[in-house]
CSV table of C-alpha atoms in Angstrom, one decimal:
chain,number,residue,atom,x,y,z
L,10,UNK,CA,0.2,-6.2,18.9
L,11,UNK,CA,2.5,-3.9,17.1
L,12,UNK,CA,2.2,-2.1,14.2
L,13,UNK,CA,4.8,-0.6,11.3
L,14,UNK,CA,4.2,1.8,9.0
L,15,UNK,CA,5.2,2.5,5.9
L,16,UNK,CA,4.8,5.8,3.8
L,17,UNK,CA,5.3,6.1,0.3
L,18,UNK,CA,5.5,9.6,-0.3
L,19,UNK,CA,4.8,10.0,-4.1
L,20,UNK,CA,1.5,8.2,-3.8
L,21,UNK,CA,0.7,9.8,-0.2
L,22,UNK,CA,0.2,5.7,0.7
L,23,UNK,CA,0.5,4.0,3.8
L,24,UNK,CA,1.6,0.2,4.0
L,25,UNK,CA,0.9,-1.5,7.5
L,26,UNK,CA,2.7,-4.3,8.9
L,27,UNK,CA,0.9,-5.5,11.7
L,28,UNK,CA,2.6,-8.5,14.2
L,29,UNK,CA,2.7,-10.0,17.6
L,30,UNK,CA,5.9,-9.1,18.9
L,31,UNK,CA,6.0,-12.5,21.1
L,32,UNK,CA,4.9,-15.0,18.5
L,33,UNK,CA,6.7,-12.8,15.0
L,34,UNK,CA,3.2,-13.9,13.5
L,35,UNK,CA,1.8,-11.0,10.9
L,36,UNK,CA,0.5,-10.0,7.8
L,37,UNK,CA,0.7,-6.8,5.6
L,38,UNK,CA,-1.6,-4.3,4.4
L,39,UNK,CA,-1.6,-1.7,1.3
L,40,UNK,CA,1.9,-2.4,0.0
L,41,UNK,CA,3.3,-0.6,-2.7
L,42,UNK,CA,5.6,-1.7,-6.1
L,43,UNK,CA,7.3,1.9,-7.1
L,44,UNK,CA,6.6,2.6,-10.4
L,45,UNK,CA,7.3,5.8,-12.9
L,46,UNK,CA,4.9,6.6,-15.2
L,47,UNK,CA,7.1,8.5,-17.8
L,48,UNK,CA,9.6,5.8,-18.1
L,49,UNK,CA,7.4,2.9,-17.8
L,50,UNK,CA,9.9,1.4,-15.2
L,51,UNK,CA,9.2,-0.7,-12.1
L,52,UNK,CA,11.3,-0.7,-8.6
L,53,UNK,CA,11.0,-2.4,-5.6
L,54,UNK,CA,12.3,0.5,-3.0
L,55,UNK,CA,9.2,0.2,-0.8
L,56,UNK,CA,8.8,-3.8,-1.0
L,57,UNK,CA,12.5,-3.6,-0.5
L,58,UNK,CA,12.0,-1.5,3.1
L,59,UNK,CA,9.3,-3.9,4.5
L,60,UNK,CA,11.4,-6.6,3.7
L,61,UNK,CA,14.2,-5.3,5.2
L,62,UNK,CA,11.7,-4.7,8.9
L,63,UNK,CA,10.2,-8.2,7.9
L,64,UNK,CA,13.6,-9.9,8.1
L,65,UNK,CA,15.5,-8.1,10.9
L,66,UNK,CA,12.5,-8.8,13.3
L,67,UNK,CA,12.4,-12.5,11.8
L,68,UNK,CA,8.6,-11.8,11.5
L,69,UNK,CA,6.7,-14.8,9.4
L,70,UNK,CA,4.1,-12.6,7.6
L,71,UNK,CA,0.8,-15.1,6.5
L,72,UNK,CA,-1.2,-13.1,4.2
L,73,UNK,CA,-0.8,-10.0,2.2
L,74,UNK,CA,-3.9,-8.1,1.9
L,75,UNK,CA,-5.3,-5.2,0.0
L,76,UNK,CA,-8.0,-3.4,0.9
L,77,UNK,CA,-9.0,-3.3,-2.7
L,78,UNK,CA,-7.3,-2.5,-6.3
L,79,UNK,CA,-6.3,0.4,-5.9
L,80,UNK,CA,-6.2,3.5,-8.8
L,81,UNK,CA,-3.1,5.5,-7.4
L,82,UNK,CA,-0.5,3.0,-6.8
L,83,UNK,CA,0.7,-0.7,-8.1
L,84,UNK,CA,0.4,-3.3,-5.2
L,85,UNK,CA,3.0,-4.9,-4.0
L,86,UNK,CA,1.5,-8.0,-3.5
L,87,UNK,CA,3.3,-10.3,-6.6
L,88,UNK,CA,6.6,-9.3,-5.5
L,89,UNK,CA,6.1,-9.3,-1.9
L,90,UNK,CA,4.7,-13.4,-2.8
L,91,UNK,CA,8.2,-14.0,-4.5
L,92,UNK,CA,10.2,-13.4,-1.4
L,93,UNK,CA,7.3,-14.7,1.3
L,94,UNK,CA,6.2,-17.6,-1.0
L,95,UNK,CA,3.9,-19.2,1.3
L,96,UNK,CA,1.9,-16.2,2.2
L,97,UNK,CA,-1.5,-15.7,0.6
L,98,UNK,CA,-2.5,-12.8,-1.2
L,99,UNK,CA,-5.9,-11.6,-0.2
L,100,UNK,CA,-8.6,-9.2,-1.5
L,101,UNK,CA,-12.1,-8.6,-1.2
L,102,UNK,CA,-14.6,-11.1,-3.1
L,103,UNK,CA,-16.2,-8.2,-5.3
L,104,UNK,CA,-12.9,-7.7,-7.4
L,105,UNK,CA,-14.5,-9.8,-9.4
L,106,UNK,CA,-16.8,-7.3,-10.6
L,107,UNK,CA,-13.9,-4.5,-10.6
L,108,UNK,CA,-12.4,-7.3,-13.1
L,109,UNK,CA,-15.7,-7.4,-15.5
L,110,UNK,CA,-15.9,-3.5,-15.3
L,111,UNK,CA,-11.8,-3.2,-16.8
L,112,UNK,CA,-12.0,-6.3,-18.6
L,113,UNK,CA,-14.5,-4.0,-20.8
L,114,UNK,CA,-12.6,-0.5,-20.4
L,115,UNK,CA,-9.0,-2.2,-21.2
L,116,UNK,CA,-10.6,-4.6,-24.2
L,117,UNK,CA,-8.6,-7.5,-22.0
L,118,UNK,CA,-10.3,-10.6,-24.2
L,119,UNK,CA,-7.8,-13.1,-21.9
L,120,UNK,CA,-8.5,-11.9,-18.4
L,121,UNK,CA,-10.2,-14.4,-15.9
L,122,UNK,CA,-12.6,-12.2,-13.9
L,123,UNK,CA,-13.0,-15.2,-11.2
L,124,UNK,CA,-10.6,-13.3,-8.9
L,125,UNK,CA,-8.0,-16.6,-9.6
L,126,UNK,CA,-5.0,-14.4,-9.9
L,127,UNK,CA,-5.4,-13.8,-6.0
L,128,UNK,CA,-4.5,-16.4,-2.9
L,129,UNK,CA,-8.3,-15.9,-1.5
L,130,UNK,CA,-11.2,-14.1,-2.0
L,131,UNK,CA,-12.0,-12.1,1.0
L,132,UNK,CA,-16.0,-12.0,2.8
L,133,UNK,CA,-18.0,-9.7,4.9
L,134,UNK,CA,-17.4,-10.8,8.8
L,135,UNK,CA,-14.6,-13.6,7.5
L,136,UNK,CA,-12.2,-14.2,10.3
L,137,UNK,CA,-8.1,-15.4,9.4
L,138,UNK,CA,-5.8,-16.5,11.7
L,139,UNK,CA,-2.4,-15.6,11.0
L,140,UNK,CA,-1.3,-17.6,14.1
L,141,UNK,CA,-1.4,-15.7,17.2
L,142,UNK,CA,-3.3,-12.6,15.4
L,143,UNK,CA,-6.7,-12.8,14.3
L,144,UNK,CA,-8.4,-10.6,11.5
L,145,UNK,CA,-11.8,-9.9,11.0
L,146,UNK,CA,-12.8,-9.0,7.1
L,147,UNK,CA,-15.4,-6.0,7.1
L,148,UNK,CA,-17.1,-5.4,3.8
L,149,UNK,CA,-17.0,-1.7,3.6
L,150,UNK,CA,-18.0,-0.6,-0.2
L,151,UNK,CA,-18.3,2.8,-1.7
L,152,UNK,CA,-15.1,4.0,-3.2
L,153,UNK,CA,-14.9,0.6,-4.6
L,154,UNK,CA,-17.3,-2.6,-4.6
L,155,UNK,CA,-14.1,-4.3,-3.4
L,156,UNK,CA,-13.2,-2.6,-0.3
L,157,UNK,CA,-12.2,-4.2,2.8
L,158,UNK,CA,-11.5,-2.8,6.2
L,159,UNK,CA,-9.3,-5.0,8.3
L,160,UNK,CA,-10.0,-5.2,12.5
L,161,UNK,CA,-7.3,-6.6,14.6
L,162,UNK,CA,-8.0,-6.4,18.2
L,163,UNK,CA,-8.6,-2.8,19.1
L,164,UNK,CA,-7.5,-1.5,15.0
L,165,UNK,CA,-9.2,-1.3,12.0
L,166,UNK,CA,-7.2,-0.8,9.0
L,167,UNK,CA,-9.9,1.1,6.7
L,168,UNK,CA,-7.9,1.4,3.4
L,169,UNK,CA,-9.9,4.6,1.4
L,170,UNK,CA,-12.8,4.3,3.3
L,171,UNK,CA,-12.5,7.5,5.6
L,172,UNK,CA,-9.2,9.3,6.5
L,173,UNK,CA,-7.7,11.5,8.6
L,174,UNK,CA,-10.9,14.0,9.8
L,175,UNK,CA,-9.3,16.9,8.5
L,176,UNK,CA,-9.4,15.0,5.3
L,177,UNK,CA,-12.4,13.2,4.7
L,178,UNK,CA,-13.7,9.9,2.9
L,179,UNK,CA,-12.6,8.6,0.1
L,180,UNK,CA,-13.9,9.5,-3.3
L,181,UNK,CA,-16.6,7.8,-4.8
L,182,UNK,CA,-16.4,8.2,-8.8
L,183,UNK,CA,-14.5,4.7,-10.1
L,184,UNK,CA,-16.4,2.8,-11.9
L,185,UNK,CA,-19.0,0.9,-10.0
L,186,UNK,CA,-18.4,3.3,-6.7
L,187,UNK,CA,-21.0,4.5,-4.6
L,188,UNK,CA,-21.3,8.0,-2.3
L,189,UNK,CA,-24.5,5.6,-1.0
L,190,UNK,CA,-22.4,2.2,-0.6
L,191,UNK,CA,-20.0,4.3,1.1
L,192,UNK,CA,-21.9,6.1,3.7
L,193,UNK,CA,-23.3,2.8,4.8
L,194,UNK,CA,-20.2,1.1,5.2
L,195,UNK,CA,-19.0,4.0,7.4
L,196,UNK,CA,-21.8,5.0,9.6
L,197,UNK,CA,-23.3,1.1,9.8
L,198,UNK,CA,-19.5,-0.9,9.5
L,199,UNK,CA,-16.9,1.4,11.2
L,200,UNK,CA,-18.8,3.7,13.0
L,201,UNK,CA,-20.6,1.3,14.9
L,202,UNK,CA,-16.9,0.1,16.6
L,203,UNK,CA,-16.1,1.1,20.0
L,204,UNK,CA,-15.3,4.6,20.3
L,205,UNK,CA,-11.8,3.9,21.5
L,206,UNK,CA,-10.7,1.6,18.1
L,207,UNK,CA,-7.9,2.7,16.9
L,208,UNK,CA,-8.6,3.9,12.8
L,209,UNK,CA,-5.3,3.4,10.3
L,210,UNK,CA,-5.7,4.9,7.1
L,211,UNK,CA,-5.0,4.1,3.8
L,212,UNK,CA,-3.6,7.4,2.1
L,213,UNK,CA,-2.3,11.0,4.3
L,214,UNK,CA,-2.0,14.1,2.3
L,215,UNK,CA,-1.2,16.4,5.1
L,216,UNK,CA,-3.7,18.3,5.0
L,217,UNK,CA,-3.0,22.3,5.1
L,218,UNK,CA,1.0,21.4,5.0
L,219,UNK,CA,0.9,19.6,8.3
L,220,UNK,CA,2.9,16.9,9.2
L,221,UNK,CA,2.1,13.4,8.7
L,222,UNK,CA,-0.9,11.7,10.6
L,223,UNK,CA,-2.2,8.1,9.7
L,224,UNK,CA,-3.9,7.1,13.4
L,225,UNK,CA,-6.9,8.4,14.6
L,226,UNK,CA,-9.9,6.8,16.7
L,227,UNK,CA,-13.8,6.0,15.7
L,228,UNK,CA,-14.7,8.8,18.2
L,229,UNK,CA,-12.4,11.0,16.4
L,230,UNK,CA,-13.9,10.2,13.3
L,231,UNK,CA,-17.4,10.2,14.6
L,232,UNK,CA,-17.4,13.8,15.8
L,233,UNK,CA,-14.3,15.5,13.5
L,234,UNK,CA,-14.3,14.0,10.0
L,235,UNK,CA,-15.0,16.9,8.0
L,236,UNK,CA,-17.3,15.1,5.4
L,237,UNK,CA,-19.2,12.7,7.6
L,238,UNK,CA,-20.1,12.4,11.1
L,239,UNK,CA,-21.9,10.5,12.8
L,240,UNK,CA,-24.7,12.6,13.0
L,241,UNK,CA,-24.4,13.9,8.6
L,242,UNK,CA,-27.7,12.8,7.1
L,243,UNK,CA,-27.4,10.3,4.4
L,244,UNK,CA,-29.0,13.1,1.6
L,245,UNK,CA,-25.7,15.3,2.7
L,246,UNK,CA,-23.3,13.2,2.5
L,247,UNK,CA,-24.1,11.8,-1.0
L,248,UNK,CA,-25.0,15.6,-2.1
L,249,UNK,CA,-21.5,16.4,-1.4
L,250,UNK,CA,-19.7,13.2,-2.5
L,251,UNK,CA,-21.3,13.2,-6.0
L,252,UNK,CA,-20.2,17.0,-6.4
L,253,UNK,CA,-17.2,17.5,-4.9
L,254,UNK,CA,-16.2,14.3,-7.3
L,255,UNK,CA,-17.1,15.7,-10.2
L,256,UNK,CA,-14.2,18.1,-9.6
L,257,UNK,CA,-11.8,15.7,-8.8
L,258,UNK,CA,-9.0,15.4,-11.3
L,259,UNK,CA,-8.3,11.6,-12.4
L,260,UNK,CA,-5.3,9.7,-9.9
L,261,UNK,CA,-2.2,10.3,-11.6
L,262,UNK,CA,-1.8,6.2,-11.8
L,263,UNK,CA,-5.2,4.9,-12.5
L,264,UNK,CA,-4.2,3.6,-15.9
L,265,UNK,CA,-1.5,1.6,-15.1
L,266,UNK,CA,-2.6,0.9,-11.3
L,267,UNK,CA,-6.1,-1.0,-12.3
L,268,UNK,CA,-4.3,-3.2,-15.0
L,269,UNK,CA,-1.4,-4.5,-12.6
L,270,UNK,CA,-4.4,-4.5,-9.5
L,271,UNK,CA,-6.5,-6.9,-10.8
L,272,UNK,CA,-4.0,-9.2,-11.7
L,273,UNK,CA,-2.9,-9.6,-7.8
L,274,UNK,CA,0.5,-6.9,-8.7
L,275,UNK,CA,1.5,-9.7,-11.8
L,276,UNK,CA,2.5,-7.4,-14.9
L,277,UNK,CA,0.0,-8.1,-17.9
L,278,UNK,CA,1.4,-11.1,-19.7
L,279,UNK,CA,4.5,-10.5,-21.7
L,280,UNK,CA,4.1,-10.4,-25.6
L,281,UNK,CA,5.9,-12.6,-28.2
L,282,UNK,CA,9.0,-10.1,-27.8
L,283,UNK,CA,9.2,-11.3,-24.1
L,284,UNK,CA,7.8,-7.7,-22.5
L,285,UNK,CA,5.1,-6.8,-20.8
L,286,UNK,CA,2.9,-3.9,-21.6
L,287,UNK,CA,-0.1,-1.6,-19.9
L,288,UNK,CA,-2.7,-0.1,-22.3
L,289,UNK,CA,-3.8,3.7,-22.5
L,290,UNK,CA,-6.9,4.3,-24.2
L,291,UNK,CA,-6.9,7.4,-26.2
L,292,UNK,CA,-10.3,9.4,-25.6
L,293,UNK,CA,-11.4,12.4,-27.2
């Protein structure tokens, strides 16, 4: 099995393209639609380079999955559907809730919160078969209720669940996140894999001006991540979470990443002038 990466270095995100090199059978993971916040403008340089490796290795991608809806950068996904129109979009059953909760925060009257924008609603131990590779769905909540880890052989694919060990775990303070939900996923859902499993994260910051690092193993993680181990006591690790996330500044993108996530990467439906538009609440 071989595996591509991708990294998009304004939103520190990694996109996986994982495929059988024999068969050309894959699927993607964490893709990224380019998008700048001052101008309101949308490009496709990232889809663009996938598709470029998708199409000089003739690989016939299945599904294209998020780990969940992400708050620092627009999926993909739509755009990714346009040019591979019979692959399915995937995510994690529980956007449904992430739907209700921004329904609410975005006043959305019209949005289905069914999770019908998407292909298929992922489960907890859910197996696909993108023809010669197999993926198993681990439901690994905390910095969402969404989240989805993604094993494949001897890899999981652990979105913002834990990162690089000089980094940590993700954060836990989007709405309907949990610093408990989270430390079970790890220690009970990824930590429980053979030590030799290969880890690929969702996000590298390079931690202490290092250079970029997005592979490490469950051992690694197990004995190095610098916010939970395998032996950090459940009381710890949500002690720290919940403060160190009350210092976290707000994801440069949440705004307009949410709106565009839980529609599946479609832009909000365009209005009577023909263009589409993402909502900022003002707050005082």
């Amino acid at each position: 099995m071989e595996v591509k990466t991708f990294f998009d270095s304004v939103t520190f995100t990694l996109t996986y393209i994982v495929y059988d090199s024999k068969t050309k059978d894959g699927v993607i993971i964490d893709s990224v639609l380019n998008y700048d916040p001052n101008s309101g403008k949308i490009t496709t340089k990232s889809v663009d380079e996938a598709m470029e490796f998708i199409n000089s290795e003739d690989i016939k991608i299945h599904y294209i999955l998020d780990s969940h809806a992400h708050a620092d950068h627009l999926t993909g996904s739509q755009k990714l559907k346009e040019k591979i129109p019979n692959a399915k979009t995937g995510i994690g059953a529980n956007i449904t809730k992430v739907q209700e909760l921004f329904k609410g925060f975005f006043n959305l009257k019209d949005l289905k919160t069914d999770g019908s924008q998407f292909d298929m609603l992922l489960e907890d131990d859910q197996e696909l078969q993108a023809g010669s590779v197999k993926i198993k769905v681990l439901n690994t909540p905390g910095h969402t209720p969404a989240c989805l880890s993604f094993l494949i052989e001897d890899m999981v694919f652990v979105g913002d669940a834990i990162f690089m060990p000089d980094f940590g775990t993700g954060r836990c303070d989007f709405p309907a996140g949990s610093a408990e939900d989270l430390y079970e996923s790890v220690t009970k859902k990824l930590y429980t894999l053979p030590d030799e499993t290969q880890v690929f994260v969702g996000h590298d910051y390079m931690t202490g001006g290092r250079g970029l690092k997005y592979m490490s193993t469950i051992v690694d993680e197990k004995t190095e991540n610098i916010q939970l181990k395998a032996n950090t006591s459940k009381e710890d690790f949500i002690n720290f979470r919940t403060t160190r996330d009350k210092k976290l500044a707000q994801p440069r993108l949440l705004l307009p990443s949410i709106q565009v996530n839980i529609l599946a990467g479609k832009k909000p439906e365009a209005e009577d002038n023909g263009v589409s538009y993402l909502k900022l609440p003002i707050t005082e």
